[in-house]
Tab-separated table of C-alpha atoms and ligand atoms in Angstrom:
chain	number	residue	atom	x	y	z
A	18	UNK	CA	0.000	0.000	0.000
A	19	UNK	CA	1.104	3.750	-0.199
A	20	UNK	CA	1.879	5.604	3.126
A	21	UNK	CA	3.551	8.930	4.233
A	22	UNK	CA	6.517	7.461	5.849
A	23	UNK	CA	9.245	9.792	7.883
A	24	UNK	CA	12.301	8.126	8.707
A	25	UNK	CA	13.395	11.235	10.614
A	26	UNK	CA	12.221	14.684	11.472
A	27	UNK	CA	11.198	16.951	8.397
A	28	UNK	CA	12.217	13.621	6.533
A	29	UNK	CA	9.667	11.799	4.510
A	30	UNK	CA	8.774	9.719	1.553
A	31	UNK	CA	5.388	8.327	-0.110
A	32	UNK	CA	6.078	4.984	0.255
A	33	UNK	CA	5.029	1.751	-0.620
A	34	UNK	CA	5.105	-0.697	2.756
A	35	UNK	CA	3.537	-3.879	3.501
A	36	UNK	CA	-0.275	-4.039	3.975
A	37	UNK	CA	-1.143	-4.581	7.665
A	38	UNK	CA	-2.682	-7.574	9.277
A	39	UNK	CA	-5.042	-7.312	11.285
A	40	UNK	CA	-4.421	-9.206	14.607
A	41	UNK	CA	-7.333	-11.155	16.344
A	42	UNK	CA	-8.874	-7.903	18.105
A	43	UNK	CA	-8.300	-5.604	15.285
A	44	UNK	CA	-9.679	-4.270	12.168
A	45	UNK	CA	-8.222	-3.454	9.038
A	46	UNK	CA	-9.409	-0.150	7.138
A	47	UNK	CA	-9.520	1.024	3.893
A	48	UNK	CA	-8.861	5.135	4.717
A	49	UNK	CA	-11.356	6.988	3.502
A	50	UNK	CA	-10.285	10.670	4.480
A	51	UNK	CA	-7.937	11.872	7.418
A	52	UNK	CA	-7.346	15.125	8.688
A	53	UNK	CA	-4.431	16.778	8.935
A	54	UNK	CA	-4.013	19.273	11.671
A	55	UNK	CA	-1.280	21.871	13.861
A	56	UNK	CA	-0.243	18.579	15.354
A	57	UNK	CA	0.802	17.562	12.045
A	58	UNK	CA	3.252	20.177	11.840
A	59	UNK	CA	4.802	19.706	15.124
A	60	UNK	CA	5.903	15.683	14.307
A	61	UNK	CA	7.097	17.045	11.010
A	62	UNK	CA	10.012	19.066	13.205
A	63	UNK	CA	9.930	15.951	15.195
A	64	UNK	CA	8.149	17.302	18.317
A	65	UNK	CA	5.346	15.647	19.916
A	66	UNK	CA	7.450	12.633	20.643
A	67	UNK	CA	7.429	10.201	17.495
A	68	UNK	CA	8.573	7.204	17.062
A	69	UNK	CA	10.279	6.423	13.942
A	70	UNK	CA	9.538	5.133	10.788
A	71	UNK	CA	6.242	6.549	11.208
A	72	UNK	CA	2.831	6.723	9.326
A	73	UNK	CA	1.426	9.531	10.798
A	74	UNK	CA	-2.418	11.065	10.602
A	75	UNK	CA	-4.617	10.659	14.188
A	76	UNK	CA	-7.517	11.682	12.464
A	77	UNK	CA	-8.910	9.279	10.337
A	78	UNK	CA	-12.106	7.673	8.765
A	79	UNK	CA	-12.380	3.999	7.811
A	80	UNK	CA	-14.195	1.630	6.151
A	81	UNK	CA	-13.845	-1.727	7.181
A	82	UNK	CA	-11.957	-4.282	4.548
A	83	UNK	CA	-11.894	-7.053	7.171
A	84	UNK	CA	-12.062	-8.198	11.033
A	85	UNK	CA	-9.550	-10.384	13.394
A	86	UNK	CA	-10.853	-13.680	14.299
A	87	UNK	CA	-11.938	-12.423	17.894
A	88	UNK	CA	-13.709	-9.448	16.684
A	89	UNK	CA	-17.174	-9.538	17.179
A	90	UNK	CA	-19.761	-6.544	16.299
A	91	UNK	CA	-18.471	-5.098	13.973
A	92	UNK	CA	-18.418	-6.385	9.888
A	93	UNK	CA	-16.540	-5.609	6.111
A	94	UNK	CA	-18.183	-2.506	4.586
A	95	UNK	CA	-19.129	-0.540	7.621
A	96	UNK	CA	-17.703	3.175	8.200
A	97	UNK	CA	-15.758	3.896	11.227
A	98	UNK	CA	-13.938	6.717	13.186
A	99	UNK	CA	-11.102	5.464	15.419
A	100	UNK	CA	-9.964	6.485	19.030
A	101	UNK	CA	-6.162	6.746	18.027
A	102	UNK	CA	-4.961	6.061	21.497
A	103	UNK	CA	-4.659	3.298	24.143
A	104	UNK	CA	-3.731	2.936	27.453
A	105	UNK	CA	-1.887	0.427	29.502
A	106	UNK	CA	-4.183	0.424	32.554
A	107	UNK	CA	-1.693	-0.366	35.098
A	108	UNK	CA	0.833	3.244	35.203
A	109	UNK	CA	0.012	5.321	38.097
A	110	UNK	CA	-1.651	7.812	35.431
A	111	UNK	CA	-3.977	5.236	34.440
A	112	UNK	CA	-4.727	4.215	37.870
A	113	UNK	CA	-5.679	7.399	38.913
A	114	UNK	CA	-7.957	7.557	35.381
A	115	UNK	CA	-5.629	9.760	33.876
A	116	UNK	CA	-5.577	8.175	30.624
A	117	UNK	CA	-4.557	10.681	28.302
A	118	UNK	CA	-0.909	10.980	30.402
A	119	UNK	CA	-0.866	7.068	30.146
A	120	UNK	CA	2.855	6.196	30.459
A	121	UNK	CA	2.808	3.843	27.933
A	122	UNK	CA	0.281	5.553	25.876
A	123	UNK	CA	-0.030	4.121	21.976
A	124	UNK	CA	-1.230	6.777	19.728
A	125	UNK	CA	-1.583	5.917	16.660
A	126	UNK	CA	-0.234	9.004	14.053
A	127	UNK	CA	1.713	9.671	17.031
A	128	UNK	CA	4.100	6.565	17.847
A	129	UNK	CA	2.138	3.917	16.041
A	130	UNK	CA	1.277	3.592	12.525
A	131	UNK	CA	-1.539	6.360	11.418
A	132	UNK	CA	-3.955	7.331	8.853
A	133	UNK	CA	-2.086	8.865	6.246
A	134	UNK	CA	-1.734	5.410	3.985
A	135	UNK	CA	-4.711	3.400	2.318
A	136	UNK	CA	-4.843	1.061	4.621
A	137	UNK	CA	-4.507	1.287	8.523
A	138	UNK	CA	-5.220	-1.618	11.303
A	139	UNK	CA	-6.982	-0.223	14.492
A	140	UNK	CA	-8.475	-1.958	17.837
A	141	UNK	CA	-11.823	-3.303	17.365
A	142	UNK	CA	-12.754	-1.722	20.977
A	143	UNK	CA	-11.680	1.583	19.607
A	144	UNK	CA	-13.952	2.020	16.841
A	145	UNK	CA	-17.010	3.973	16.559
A	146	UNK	CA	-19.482	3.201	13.743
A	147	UNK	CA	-20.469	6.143	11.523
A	148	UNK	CA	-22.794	5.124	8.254
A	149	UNK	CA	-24.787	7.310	9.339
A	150	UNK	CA	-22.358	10.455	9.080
A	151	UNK	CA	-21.212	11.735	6.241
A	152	UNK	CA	-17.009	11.100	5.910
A	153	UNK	CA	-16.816	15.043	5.980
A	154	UNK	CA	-18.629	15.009	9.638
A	155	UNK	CA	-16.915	12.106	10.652
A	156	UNK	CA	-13.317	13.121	9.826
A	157	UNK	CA	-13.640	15.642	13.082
A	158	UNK	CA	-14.720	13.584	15.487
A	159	UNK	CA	-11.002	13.005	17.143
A	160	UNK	CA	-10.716	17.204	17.021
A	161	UNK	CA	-14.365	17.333	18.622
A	162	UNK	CA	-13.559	14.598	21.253
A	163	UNK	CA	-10.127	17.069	21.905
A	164	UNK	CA	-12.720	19.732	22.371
A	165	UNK	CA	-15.163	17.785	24.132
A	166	UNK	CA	-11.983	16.825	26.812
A	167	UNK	CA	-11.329	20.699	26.795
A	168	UNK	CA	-14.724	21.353	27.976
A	169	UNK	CA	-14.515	18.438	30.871
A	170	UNK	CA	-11.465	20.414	32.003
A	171	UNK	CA	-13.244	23.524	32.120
A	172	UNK	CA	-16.992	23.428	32.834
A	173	UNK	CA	-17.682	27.390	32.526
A	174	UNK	CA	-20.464	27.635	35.007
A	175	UNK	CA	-23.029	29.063	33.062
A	176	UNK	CA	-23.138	32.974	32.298
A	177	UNK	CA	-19.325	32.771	31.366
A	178	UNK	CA	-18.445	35.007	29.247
A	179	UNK	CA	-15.798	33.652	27.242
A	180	UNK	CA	-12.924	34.586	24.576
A	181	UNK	CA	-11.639	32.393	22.463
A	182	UNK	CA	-8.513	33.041	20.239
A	183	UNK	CA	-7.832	31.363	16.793
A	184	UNK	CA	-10.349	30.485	14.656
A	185	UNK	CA	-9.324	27.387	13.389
A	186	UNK	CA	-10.791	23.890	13.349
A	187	UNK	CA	-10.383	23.755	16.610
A	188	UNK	CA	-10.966	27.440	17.711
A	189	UNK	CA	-14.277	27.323	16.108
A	190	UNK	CA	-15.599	23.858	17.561
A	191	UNK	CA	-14.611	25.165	21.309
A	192	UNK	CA	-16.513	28.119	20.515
A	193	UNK	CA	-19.412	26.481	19.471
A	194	UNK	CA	-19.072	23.994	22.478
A	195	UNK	CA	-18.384	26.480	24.811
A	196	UNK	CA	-21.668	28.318	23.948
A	197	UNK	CA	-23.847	25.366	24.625
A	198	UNK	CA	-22.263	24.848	27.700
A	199	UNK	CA	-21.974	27.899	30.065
A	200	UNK	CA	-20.715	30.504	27.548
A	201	UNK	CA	-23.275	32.816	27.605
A	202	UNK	CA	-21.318	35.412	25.968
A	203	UNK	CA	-18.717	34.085	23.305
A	204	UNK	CA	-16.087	36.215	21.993
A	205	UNK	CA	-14.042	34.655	18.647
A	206	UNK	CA	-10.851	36.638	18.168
A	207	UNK	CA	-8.449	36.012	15.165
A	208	UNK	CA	-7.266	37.572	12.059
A	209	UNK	CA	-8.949	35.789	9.000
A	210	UNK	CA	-12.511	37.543	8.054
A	211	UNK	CA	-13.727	34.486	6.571
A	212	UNK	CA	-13.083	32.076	9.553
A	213	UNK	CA	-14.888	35.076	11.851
A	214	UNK	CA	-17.579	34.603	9.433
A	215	UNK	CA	-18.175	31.154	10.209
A	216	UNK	CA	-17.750	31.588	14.397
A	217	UNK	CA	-20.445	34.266	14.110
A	218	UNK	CA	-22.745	31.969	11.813
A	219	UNK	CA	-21.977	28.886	14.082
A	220	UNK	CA	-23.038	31.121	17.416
A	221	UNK	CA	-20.030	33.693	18.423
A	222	UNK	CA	-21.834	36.079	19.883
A	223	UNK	CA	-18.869	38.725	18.957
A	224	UNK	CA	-16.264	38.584	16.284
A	225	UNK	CA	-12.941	40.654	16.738
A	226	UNK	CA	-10.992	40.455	13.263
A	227	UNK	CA	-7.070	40.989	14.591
A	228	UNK	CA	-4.621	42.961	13.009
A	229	UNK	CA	-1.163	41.727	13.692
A	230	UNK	CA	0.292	44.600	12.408
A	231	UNK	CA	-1.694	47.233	15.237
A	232	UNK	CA	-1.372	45.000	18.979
A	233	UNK	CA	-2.755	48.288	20.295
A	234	UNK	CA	-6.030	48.135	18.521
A	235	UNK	CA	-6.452	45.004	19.090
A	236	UNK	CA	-6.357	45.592	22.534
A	237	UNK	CA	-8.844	47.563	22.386
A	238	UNK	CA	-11.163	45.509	20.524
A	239	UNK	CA	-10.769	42.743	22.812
A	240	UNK	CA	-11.434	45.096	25.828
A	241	UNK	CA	-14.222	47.236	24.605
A	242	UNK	CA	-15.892	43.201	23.740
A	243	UNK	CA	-15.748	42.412	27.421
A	244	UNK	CA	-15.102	45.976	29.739
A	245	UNK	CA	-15.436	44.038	33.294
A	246	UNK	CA	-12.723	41.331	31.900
A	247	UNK	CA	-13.373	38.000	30.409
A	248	UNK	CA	-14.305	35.138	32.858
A	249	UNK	CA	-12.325	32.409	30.523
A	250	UNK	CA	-9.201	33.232	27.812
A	251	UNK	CA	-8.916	30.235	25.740
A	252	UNK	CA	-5.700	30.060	23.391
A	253	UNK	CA	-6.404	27.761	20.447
A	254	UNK	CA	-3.539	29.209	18.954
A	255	UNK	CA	-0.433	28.208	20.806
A	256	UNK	CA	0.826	31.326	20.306
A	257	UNK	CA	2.781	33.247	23.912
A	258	UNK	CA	1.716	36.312	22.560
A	259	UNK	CA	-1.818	35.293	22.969
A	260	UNK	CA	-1.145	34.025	26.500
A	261	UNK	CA	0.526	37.374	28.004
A	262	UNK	CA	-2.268	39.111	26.513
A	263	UNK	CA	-5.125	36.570	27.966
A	264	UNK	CA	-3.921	37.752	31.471
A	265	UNK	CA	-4.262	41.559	30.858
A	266	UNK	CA	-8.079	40.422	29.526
A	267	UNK	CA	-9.504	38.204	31.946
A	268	UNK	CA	-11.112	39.611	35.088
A	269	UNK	CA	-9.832	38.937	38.698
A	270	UNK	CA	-10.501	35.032	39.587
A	271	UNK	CA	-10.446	34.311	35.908
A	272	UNK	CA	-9.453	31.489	34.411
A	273	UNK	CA	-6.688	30.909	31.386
A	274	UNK	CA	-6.669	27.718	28.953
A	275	UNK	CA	-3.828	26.456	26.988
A	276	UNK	CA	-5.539	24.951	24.269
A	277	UNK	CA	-3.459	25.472	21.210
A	278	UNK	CA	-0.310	23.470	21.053
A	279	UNK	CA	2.645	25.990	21.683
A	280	UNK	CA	6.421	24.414	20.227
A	281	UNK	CA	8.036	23.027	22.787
A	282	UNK	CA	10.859	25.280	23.702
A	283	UNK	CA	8.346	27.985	24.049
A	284	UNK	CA	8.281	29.915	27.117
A	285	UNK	CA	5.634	32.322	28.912
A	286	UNK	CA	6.212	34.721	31.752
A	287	UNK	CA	3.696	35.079	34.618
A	288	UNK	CA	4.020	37.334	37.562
A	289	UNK	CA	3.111	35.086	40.125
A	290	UNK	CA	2.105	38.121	42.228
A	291	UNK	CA	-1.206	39.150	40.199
A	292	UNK	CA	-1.725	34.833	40.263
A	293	UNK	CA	-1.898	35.338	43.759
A	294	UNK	CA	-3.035	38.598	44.295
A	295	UNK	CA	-6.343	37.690	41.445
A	296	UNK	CA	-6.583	34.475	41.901
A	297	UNK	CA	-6.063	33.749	38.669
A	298	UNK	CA	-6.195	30.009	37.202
A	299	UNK	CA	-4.224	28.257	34.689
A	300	UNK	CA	-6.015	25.372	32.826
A	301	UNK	CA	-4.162	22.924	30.414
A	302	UNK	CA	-5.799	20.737	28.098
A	303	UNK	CA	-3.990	17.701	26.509
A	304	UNK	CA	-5.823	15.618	23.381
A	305	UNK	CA	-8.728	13.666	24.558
A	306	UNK	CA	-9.849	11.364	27.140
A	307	UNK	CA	-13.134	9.395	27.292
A	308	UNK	CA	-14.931	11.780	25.037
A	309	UNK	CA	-15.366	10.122	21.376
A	310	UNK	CA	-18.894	9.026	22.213
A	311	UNK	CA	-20.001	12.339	22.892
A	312	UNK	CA	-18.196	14.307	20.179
A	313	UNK	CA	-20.442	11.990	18.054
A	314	UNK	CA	-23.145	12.479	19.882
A	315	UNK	CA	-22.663	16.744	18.800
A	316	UNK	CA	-21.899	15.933	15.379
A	317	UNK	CA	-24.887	13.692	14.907
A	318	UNK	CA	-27.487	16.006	16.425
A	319	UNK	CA	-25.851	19.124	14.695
A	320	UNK	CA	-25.307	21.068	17.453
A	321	UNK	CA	-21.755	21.367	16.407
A	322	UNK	CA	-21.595	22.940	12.964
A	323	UNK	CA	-18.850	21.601	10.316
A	324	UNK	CA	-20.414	22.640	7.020
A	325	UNK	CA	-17.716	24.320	4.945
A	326	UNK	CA	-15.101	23.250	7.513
A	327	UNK	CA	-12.758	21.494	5.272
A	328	UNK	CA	-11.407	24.064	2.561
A	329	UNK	CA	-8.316	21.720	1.136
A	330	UNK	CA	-7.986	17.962	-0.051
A	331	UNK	CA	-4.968	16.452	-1.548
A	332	UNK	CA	-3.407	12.924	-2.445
A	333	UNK	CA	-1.245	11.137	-0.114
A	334	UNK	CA	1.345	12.359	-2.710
A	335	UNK	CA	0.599	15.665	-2.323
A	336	UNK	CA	1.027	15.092	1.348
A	337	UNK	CA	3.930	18.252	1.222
A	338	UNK	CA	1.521	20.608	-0.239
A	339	UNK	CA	-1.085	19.755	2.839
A	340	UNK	CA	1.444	20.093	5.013
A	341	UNK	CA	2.155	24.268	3.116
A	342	UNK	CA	-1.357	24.639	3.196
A	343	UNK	CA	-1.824	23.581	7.092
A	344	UNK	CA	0.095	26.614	8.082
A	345	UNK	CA	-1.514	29.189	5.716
A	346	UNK	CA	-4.380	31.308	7.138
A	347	UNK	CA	-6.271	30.500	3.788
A	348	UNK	CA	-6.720	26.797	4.791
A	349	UNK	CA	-9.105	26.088	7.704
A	350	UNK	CA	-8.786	22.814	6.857
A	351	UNK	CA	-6.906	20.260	5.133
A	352	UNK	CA	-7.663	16.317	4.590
A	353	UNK	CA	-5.705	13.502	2.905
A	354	UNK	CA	-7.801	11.362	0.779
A	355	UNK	CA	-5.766	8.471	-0.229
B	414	LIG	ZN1	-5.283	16.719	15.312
B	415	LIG	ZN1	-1.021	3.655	31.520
């Protein structure tokens, strides 16, 4: 079969590699479409902790081309999304039901082979059926189920107002999750018009188009959106500049979110004075955790909006150019379709 193989960082080749086997709990999967995202970008400089040669791709659709000898429930010819990760059960992170910082943690796209190839073999137990979606829906279920984590970390009691910065894939499904979940005012700042067009059609209840060139407009933009301070600054970005301006925005007892993957050597300044002083909270949120069901559960019922989401499709050979387009502020976003 063909694959996107890297045999080191910023190193890869379209390949052809053995077909996979399906073992007796697995499936095997013709890919349909997989997503590419930020993530993407980071394993390309070899962040993100990859494991080499690797297929990568977390986000992927399926249909199924056959089934291990111990699978039951599942059957050739049905459409699936698949949890990319597993968990060893036994680490102290798992113990504790932790099981996104599993210590041993598989992710497939990650450290284990991924989507990015015509064929992939995933766990039986780790597949969700979708006939019933269409492979444009289903394609962002694993982003939706980050979200969906994002919110369990947050729960915005309700009357939050909210900003959220970025107005990507995922900027624009936490907005539209935040506002059926305690955001009673949401706030969508970023700098591409069209992208604000969609956050305000999808339920932002304010749009603030940024100008990177004028920080001092911006500022006040984002203040005159929310006067008394926001009561959550989510970064969907990964961007420091975002952060050390989510501080100056939020109001006293407010809460920050790390959303957006920043690079690793990345650093932010706090004054752990006005943490103190404003009791001031910091939230992470790392990929996703017990929430696939439920992201499918949004998609299904429509609640979360993805119509016109994906904006760029190549080949696995054009797998360079979706990696181009991934950073450019014209894509929102970009699938492979083998
Ligand atoms: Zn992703
Ligand atoms: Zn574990």
């Amino acid at each position: 079969m063909k694959a996107v193989v890297y045999e080191a960082p910023r190193s890869f080749e379209i390949k052809t590699v053995d077909t996979p086997r399906p073992g007796p709990h697995e499936v095997l999967l013709r890919v349909l479409m997989a997503g590419v995202c930020g993530t993407d970008l980071h394993l390309h400089d070899g962040e993100f902790g990859p494991t080499y040669p690797l297929i990568p791709g977390h986000e992927f659709v399926g249909e199924i081309e056959e089934v291990g000898s111990a699978v039951s429930g599942l059957s050739p010819g049905q459409r699936v999304v698949v949890d990319n990760t597993r968990q060893c059960g036994e680490c102290v992170n798992c113990r504790r039901r932790r099981a996104n910082f599993c210590l041993n943690l598989v992710a497939q796209g990650v450290n284990a082979p991924g989507g990015f190839a015509e064929y992939i073999c995933a766990p039986a137990g780790r597949c969700f059926v979708v006939d019933d979606l269409p492979v444009e829906v289903a394609v962002l279920t694993e982003p939706t189920a980050c979200v969906v984590h994002g919110l369990d970390r947050l729960n915005p009691a309700p009357g939050s107002e909210i900003a959220v910065f970025g107005a990507g894939p995922t900027g624009l499904l936490l907005a539209q999750f935040l506002a059926a979940s305690g955001g009673t005012r949401v706030t969508v700042a970023a700098p591409t018009a069209f992208k604000l067009k969609l956050a305000a059609a999808w339920g932002a209840d304010v749009t603030v188009e940024l100008d990177r060139s004028r920080p001092e407009r911006n500022a006040e933009l984002l203040r005159a959106a929310s006067p008394d301070g926001f009561d959550m600054v989510v970064d969907a970005t990964g961007a420091t500049a975002v952060l050390d301006q989510a501080i100056e925005l939020i109001r006293d007892g407010g809460t920050v979110v790390t959303y957006g993957m920043a690079p690793e050597a990345a650093t932010w300044t706090i004054s752990p004075y006005e943490v103190f002083r404003r009791e001031l909270t910091i939230v992470g949120s790392f990929a996703q955790c017990y929430s696939f069901d439920r992201a499918l559960l949004a998609l299904r019922t429509g609640r979360i909006k993805t119509d016109g989401m994906i904006t760029h499709r190549f080949t696995l050979d054009e797998y360079a150019d979706a990696l181009t387009a991934v950073a450019e502020s014209s894509c929102l976003k970009a699938v492979i379709v083998p």
